[in-house]
Short mmCIF file of C-alpha atoms and ligand atoms in Angstrom, two decimals:
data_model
loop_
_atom_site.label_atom_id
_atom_site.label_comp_id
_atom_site.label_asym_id
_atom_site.label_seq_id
_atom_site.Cartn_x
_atom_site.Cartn_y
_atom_site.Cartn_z
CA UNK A 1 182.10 70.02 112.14
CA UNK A 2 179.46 67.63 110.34
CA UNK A 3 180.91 66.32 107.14
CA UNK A 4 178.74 66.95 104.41
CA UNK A 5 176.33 64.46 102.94
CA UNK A 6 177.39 63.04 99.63
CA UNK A 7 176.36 64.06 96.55
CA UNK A 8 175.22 60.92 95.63
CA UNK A 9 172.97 60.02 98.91
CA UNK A 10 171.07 63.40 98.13
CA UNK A 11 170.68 62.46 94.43
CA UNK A 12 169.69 58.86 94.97
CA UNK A 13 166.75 60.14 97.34
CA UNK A 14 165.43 63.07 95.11
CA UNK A 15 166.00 60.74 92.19
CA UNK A 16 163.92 58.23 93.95
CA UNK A 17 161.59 60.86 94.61
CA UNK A 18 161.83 61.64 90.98
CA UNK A 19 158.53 59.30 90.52
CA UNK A 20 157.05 61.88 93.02
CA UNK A 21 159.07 64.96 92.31
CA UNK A 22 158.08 64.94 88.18
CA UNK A 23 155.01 64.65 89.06
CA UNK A 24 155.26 66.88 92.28
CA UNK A 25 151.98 64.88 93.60
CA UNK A 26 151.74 61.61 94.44
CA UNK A 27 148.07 61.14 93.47
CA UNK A 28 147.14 57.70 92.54
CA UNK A 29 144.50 57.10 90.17
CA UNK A 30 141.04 56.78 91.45
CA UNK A 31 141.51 53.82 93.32
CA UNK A 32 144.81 54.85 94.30
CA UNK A 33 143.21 58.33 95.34
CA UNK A 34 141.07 57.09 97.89
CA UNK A 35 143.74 55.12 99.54
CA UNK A 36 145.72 58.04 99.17
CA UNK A 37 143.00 60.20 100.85
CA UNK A 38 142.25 57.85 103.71
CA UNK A 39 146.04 57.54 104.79
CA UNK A 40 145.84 61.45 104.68
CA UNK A 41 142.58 60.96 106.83
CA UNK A 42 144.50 59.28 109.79
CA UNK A 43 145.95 62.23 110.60
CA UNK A 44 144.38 65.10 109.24
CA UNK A 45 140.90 64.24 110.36
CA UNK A 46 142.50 63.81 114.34
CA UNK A 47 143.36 67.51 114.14
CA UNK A 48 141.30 69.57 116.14
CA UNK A 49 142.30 73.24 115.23
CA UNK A 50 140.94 74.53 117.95
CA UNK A 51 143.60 72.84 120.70
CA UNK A 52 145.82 74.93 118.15
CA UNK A 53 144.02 78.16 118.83
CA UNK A 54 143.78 76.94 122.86
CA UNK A 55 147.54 76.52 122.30
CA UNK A 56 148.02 80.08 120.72
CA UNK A 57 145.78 81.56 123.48
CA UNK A 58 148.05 80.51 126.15
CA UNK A 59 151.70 81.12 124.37
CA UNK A 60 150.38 84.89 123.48
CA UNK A 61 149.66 86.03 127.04
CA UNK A 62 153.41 87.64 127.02
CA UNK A 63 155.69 88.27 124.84
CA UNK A 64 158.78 85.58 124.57
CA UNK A 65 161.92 87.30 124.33
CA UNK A 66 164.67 84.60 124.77
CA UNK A 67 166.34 84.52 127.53
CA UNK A 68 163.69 85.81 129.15
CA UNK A 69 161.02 84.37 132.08
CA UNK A 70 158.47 84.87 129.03
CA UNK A 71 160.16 82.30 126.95
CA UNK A 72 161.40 79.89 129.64
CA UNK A 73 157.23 79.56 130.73
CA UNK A 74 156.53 78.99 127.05
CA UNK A 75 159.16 76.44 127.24
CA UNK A 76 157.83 74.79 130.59
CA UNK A 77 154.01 74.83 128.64
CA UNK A 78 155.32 73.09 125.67
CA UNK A 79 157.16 70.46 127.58
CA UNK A 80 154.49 69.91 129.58
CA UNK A 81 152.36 69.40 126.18
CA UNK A 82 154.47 67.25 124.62
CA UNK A 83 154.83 65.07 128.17
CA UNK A 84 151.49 64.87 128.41
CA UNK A 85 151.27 63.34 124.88
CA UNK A 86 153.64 60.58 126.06
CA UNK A 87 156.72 62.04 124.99
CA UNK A 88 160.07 61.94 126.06
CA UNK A 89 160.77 65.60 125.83
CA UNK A 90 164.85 67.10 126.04
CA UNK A 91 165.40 70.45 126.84
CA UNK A 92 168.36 71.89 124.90
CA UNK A 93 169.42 75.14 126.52
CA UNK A 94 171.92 77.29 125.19
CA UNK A 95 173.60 80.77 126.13
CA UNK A 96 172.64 83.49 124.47
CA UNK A 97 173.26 87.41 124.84
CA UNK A 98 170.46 88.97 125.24
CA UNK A 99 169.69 93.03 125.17
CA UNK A 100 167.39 95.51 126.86
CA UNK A 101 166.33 98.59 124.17
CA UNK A 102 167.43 101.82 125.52
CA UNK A 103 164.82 103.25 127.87
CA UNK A 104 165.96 107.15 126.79
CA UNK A 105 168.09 107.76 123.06
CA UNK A 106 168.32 111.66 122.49
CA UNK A 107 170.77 113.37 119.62
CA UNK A 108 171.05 117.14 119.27
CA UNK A 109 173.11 119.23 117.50
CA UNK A 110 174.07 123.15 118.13
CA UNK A 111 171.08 122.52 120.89
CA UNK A 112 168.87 121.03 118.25
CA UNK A 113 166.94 117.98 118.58
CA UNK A 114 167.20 115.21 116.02
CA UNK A 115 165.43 112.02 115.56
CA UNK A 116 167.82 109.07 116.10
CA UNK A 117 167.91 104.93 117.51
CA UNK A 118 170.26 103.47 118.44
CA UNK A 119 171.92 99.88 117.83
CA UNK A 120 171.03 96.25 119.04
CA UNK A 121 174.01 95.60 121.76
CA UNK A 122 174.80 99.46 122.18
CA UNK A 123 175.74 100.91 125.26
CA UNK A 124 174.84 103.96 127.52
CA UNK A 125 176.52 106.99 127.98
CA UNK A 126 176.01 110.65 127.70
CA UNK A 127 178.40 112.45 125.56
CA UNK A 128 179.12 116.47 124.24
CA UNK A 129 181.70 116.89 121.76
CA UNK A 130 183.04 118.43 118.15
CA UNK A 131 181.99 116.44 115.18
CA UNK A 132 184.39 114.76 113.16
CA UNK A 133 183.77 113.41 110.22
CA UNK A 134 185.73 109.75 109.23
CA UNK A 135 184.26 108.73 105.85
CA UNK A 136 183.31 104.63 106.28
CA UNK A 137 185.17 104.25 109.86
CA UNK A 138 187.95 102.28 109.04
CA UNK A 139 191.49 102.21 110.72
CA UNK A 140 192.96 104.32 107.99
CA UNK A 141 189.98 106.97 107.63
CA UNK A 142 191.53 107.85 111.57
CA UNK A 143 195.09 108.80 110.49
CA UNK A 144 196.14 112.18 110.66
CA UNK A 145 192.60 113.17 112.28
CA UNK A 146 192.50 113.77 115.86
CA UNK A 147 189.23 112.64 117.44
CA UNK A 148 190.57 111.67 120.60
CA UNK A 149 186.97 112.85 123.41
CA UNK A 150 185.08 113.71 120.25
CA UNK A 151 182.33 112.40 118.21
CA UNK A 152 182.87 110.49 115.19
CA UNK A 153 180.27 111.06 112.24
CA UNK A 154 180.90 107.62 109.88
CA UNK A 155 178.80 106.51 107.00
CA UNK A 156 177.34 103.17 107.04
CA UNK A 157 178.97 100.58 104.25
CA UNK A 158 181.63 98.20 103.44
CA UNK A 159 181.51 96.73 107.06
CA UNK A 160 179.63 96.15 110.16
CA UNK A 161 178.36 98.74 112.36
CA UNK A 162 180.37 96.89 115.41
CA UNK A 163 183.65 96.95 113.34
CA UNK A 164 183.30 100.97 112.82
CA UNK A 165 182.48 101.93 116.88
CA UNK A 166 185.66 99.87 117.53
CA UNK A 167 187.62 101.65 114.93
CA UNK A 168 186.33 105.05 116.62
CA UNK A 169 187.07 103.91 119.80
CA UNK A 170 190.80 102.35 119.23
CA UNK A 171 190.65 106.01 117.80
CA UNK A 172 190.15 107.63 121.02
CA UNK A 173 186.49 108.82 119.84
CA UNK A 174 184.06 109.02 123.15
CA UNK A 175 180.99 108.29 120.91
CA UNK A 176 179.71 107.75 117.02
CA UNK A 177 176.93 108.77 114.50
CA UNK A 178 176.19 106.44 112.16
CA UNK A 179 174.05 108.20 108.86
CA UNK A 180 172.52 105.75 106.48
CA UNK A 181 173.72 105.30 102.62
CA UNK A 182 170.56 104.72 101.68
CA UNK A 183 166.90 106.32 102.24
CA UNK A 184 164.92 105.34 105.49
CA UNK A 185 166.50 105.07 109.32
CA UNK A 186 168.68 102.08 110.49
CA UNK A 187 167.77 99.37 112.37
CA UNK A 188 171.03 97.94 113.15
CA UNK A 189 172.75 95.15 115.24
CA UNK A 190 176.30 94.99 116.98
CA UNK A 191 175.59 91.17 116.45
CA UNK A 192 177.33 90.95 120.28
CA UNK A 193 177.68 92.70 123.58
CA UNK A 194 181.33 94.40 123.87
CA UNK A 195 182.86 96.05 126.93
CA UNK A 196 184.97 98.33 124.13
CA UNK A 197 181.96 100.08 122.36
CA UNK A 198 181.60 103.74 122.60
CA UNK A 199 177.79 105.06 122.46
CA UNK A 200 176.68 105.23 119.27
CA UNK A 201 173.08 106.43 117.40
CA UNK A 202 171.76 106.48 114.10
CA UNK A 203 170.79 108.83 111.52
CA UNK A 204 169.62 108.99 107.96
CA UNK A 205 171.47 109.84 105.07
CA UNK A 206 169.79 112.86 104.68
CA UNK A 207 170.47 113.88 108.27
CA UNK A 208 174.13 112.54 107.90
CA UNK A 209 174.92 114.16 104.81
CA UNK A 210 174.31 117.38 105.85
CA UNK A 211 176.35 117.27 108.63
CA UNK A 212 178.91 116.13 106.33
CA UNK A 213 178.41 119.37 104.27
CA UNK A 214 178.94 121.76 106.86
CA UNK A 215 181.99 119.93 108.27
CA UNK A 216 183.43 120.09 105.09
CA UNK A 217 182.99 123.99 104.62
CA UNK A 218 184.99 124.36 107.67
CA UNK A 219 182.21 124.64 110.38
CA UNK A 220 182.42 123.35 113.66
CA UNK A 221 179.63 121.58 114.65
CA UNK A 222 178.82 120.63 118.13
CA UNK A 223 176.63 117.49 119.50
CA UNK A 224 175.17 115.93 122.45
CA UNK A 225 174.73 112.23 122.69
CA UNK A 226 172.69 110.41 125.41
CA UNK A 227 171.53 106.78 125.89
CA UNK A 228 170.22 105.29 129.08
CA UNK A 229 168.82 102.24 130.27
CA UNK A 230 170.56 99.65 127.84
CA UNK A 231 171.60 96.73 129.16
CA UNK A 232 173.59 93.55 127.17
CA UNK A 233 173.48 90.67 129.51
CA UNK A 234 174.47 86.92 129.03
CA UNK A 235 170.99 84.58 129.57
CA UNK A 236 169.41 80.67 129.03
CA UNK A 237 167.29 80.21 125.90
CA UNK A 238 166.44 76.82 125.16
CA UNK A 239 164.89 74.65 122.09
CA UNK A 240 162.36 71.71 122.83
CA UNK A 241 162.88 68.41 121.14
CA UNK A 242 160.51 65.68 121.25
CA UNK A 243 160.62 62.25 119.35
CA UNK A 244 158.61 60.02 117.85
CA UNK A 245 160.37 56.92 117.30
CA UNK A 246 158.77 54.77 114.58
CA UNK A 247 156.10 51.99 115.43
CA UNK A 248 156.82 49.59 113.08
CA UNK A 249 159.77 48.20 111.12
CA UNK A 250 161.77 51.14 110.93
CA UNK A 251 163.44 52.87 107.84
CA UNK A 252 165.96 54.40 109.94
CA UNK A 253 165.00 57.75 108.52
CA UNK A 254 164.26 61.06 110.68
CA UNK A 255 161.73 63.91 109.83
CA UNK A 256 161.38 67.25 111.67
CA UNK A 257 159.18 69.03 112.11
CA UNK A 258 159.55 72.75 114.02
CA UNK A 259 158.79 76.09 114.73
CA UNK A 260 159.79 78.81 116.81
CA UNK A 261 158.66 79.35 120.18
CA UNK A 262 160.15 83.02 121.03
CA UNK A 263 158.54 86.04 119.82
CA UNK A 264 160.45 89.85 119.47
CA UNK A 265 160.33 92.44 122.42
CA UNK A 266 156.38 93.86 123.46
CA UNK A 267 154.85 92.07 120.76
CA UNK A 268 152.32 88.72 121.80
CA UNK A 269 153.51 87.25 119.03
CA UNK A 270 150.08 85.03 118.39
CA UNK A 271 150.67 85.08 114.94
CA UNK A 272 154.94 85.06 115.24
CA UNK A 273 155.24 82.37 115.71
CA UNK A 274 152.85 80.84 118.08
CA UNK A 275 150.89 80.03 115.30
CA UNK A 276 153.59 77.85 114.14
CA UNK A 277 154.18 76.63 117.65
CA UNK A 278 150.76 75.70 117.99
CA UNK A 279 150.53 73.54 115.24
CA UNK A 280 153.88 71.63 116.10
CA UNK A 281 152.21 70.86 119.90
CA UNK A 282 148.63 69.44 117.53
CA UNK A 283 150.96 67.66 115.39
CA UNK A 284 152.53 66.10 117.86
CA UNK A 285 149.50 64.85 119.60
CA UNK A 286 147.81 63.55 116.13
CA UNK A 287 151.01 61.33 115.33
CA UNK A 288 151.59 60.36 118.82
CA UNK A 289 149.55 56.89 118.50
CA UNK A 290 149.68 56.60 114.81
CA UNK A 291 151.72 53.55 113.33
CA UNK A 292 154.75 54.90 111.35
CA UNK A 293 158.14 53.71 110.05
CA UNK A 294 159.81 56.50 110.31
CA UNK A 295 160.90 59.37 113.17
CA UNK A 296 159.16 62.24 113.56
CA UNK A 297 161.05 64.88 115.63
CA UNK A 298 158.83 67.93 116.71
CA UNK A 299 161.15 70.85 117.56
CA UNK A 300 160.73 74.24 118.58
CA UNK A 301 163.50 76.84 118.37
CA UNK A 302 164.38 79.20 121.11
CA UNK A 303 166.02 82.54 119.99
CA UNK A 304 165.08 82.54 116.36
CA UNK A 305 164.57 86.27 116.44
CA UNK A 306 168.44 86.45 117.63
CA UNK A 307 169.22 85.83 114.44
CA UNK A 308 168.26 81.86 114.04
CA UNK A 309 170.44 80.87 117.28
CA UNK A 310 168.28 77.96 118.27
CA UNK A 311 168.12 76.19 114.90
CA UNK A 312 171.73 76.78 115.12
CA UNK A 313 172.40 75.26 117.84
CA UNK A 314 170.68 72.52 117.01
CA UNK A 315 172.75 72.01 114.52
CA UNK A 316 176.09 72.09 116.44
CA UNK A 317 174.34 69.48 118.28
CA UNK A 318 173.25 67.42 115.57
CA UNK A 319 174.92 63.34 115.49
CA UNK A 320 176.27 62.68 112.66
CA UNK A 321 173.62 59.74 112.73
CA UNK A 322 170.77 61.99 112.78
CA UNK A 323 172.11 64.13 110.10
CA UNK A 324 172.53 61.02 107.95
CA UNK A 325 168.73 59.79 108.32
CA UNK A 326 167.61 63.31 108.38
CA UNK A 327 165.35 63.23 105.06
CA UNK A 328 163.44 66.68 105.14
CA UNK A 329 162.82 69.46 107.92
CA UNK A 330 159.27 71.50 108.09
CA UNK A 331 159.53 74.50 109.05
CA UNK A 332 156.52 76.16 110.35
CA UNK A 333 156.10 80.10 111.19
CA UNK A 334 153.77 82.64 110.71
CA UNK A 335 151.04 80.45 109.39
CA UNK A 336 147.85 81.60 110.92
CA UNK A 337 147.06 85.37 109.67
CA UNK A 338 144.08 86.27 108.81
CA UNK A 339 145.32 89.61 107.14
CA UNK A 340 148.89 87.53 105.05
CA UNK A 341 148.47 86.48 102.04
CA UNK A 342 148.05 83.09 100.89
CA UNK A 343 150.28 79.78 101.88
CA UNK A 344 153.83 79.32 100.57
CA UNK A 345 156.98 77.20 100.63
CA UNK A 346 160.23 79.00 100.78
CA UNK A 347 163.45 77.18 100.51
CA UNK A 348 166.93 79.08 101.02
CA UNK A 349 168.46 79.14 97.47
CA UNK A 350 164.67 78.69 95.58
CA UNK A 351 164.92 75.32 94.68
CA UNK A 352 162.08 72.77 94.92
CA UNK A 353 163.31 69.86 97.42
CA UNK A 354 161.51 66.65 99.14
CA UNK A 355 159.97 68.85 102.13
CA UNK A 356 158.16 71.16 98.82
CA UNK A 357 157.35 67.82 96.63
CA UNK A 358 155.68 66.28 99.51
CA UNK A 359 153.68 69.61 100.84
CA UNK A 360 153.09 70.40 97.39
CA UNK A 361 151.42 66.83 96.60
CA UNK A 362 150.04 66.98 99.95
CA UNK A 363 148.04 70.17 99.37
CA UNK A 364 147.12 68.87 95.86
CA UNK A 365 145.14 66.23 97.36
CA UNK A 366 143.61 67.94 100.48
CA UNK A 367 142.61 70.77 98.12
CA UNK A 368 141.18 68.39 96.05
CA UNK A 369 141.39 71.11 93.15
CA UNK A 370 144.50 69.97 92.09
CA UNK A 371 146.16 73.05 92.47
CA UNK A 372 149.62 72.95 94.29
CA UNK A 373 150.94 75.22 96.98
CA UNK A 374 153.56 77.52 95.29
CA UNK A 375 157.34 77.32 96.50
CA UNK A 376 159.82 80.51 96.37
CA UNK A 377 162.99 81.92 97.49
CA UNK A 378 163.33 83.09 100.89
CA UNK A 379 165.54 82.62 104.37
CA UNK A 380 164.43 84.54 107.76
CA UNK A 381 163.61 81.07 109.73
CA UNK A 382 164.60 78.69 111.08
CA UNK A 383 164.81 76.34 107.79
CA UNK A 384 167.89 77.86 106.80
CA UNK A 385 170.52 76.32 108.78
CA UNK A 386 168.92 73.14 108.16
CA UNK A 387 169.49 74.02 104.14
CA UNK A 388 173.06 75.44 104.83
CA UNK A 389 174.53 71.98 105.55
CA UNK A 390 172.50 70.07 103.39
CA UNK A 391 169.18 69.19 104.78
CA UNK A 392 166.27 69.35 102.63
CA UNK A 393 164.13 71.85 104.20
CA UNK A 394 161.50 74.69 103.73
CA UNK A 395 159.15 77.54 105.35
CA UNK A 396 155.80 76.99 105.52
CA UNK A 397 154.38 80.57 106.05
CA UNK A 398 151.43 82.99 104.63
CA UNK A 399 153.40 86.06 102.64
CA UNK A 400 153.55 89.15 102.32
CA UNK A 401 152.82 89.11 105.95
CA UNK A 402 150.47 90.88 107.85
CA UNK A 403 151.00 94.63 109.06
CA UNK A 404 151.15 93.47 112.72
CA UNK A 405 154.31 91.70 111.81
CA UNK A 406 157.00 92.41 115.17
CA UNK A 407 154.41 94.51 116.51
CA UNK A 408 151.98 94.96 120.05
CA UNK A 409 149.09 94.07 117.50
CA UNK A 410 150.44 90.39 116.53
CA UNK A 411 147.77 89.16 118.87
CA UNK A 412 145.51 86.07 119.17
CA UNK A 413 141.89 88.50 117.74
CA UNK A 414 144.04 88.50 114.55
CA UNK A 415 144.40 84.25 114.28
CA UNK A 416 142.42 82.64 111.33
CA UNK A 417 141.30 79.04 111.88
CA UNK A 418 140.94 78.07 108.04
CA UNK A 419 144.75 79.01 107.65
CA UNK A 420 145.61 76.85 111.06
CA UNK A 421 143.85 74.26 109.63
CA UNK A 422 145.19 74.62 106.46
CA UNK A 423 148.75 74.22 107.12
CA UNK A 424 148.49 71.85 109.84
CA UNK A 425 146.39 69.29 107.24
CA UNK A 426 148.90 69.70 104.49
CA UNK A 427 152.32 69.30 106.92
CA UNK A 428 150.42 66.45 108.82
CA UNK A 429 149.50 65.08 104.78
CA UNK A 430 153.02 65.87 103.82
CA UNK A 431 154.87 63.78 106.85
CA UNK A 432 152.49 61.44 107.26
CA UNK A 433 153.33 60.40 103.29
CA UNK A 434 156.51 59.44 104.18
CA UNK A 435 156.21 58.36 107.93
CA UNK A 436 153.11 55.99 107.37
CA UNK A 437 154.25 52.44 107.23
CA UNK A 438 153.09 51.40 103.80
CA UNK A 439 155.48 53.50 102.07
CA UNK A 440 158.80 52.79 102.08
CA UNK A 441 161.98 54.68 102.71
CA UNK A 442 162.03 57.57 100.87
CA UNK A 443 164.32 56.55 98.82
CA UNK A 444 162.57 53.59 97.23
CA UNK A 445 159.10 54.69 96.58
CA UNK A 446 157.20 53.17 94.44
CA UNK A 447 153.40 54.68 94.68
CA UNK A 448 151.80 55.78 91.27
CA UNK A 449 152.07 59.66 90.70
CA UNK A 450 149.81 61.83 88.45
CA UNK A 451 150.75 64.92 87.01
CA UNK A 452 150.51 68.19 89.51
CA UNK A 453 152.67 71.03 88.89
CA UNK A 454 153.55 73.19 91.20
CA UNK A 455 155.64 76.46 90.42
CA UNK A 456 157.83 78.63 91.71
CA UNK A 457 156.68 82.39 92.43
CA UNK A 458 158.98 85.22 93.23
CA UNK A 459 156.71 86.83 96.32
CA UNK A 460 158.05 89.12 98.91
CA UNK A 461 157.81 87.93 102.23
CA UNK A 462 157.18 91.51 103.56
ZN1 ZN B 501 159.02 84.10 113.13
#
């Protein structure tokens, strides 16, 4: 286990900061300003957003389930990018479970069809029994019932849908319904593969309550149960870590910068998150022969749609060196839409940090209006487990997010340039205000701020 980074370290850098945080953007006066904008220039006039678009053309071709051939060529094309930028690129792979959807889920009852889907990490099997219902599933809703070959009707709640399949099948129960305790169908997760689940499909509330109804009058109510084609399997995903190791005298200090590079089952993904991907890959080549003080590591995540297992595993990875000079992570995904909404900067628990001072002051400037990006509350990437042990760290993403969101249609006909360029100026801007040689560590800075605000707005993601 990392130990966790005093107090004091964290204060004495935002503190520091404070000369930049109060004023959220480092602006300088006039002549200031145009010093300000032409160490913004070295970078953000080197991006070309159309390598980003070149980059989001390839990546989309398939989707990039991880663990899959889909992600491991994504993650052969990125190495190869960041190689042929000059860097010393490290593969991290990592075992992951990895699940096929069901190729046939059917649920009838007395002979009658009913809508029904099934459970991330279910398994097959084909089952005709007597309902019986067993409240919330747990080990004492089984005593004195006897569901030993039948089907166990359980409401969702109180604990995991994994937990309650066990219960039915430590029970002797051959399969499970699970009914909703809320409106709307389940989309659920086992979290794992397990060699002791039963089969087991989903229902709504509406669905499960009336089932409920007639068991309780007395009536015996008869289902049939069959799922084929899952399959849980053990696979490879991998992240890709390149570094930038400072050019001049060096602060000692680390910045990341990432994305994630595998996209959901049948969707492209050109949006989710190539986009991000993209961006990462441009950055990487506009900082590759610029002078800096500081690191610059350019990471992108495998299985992030697993539930954040690359960014994870990063972590458990992670020197205890590094995560000292770690000073801020940038998190990039989802940021080329052209039907999301405009840009934002979510951190985990909704507070403003280093990463959303400096993209905030960053934005400021390249906007030139003044006007600062807007920072919120929000999780869902891979910033979080960054912000979990105590790395400052935010999402970079357009929200609400567009309707193709996890779908076929997240494909490269949807991709915006303005919003690629965009966020790739303003994360270049943001790093580069840090990493350039003429300012200092971050925790002694000393350049002139002027007043931006930037606030905090509670927007949905979806
Ligand atoms: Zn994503």
């Amino acid at each position: 286990m990392i130990r966790k980074r005093s107090l004091s370290i964290l204060l004495a850098a935002s503190l520091s900061l404070g000369a930049i945080t109060a004023s959220a953007a480092p602006v300088a006066p006039a002549g200031n300003q145009n010093s300000e904008q032409a160490f913004d220039n070295k970078i953000v006039k080197r991006i070309k957003v159309e390598n980003i678009y070149n980059h989001i053309a390839e990546l989309s071709k398939n989707p990039r389930v991880a663990g899959t051939q889909g992600e491991k060529d994504a993650v052969d094309y990125i190495k190869s990018q960041f190689e042929s930028y000059g860097y010393e690129t490290e593969l991290q792979p990592f075992t992951i479970s990895s699940y096929t959807e069901p190729s046939l889920k059917e649920l009838s009852i007395d002979g009658n069809e009913l809508e029904t889907n099934t459970f991330t990490y279910g398994v097959n099997g084909e089952v005709t029994s007597k309902l019986v219902d067993v409240g919330f599933g747990a080990p004492s809703d089984f005593e004195g019932k006897d569901v030993k070959g039948k089907i166990a009707l359980i409401q969702r709640g109180g604990f995991s849908f994994a937990e309650k399949i066990l219960n039915a099948e430590n029970a002797g129960a051959s399969a499970v319904i699970i009914y909703n305790n809320a409106d709307g169908v389940i989309n659920g997760t086992l979290g794992e593969p397990n060699d002791d689940y039963v089969p087991a499909v989903a229902i709504t509330q509406e669905q499960g309550l009336a089932l409920k109804a007639r068991l309780d009058s007395g009536e015996t109510v008869t289902a049939t149960l069959k799922i084929e084609g899952a399959k849980s399997e053990m696979a490879t995903s991998h992240n890709v870590v390149a570094t930038k190791k400072a050019t001049q005298k060096s602060t000692n200090q680390l910045i990341l910068v990432g994305a994630h590079h595998d996209s959901v089952d049948g969707a492209p993904g050109a949006n989710d998150d190539a986009s991000g991907t993209a961006t990462v890959l441009e950055l990487a080549r506009v900082f590759a022969n610029s002078p800096t003080d500081t690191d610059i590591r350019f990471v992108t995540f495998g299985a992030e749609e697993n539930g954040l297992l690359g960014s994870y595993e990063y972590i458990s990875k992670m020197t205890q060196e590094d995560y000292d000079r770690t000073v801020g992570m940038f998190q990039m995904d989802m940021v080329g839409s052209k039907d999301a909404g405009e840009l934002i900067m979510y951190t985990n628990a909704g507070e403003k940090n280093i990463v959303t001072d400096l993209g905030a002051a960053a934005g400021a400037r390249l906007a030139n209006t003044g006007e600062a990006i807007p920072y919120g509350e929000g999780g869902r990437s891979d910033h979080v487990p960054f912000a979990e042990v105590g790395i400052p760290a935010a999402l970079f993403i357009h929200a609400p997010v567009e309707p193709w969101y996890h779908t076929p249609e997240d494909t490269l006909d949807k991709i915006s340039l303005d919003k690629l360029e965009e966020v790739s100026k303003i994360v270049g801007a943001a790093v580069y205000q840090v990493a350039r040689p003429d300012t200092p560590a971050l925790t002694k800075a000393k350049v002139a701020p002027k007043e931006v605000d930037y606030v905090f707005e509670d927007r949905e993601l979806e």
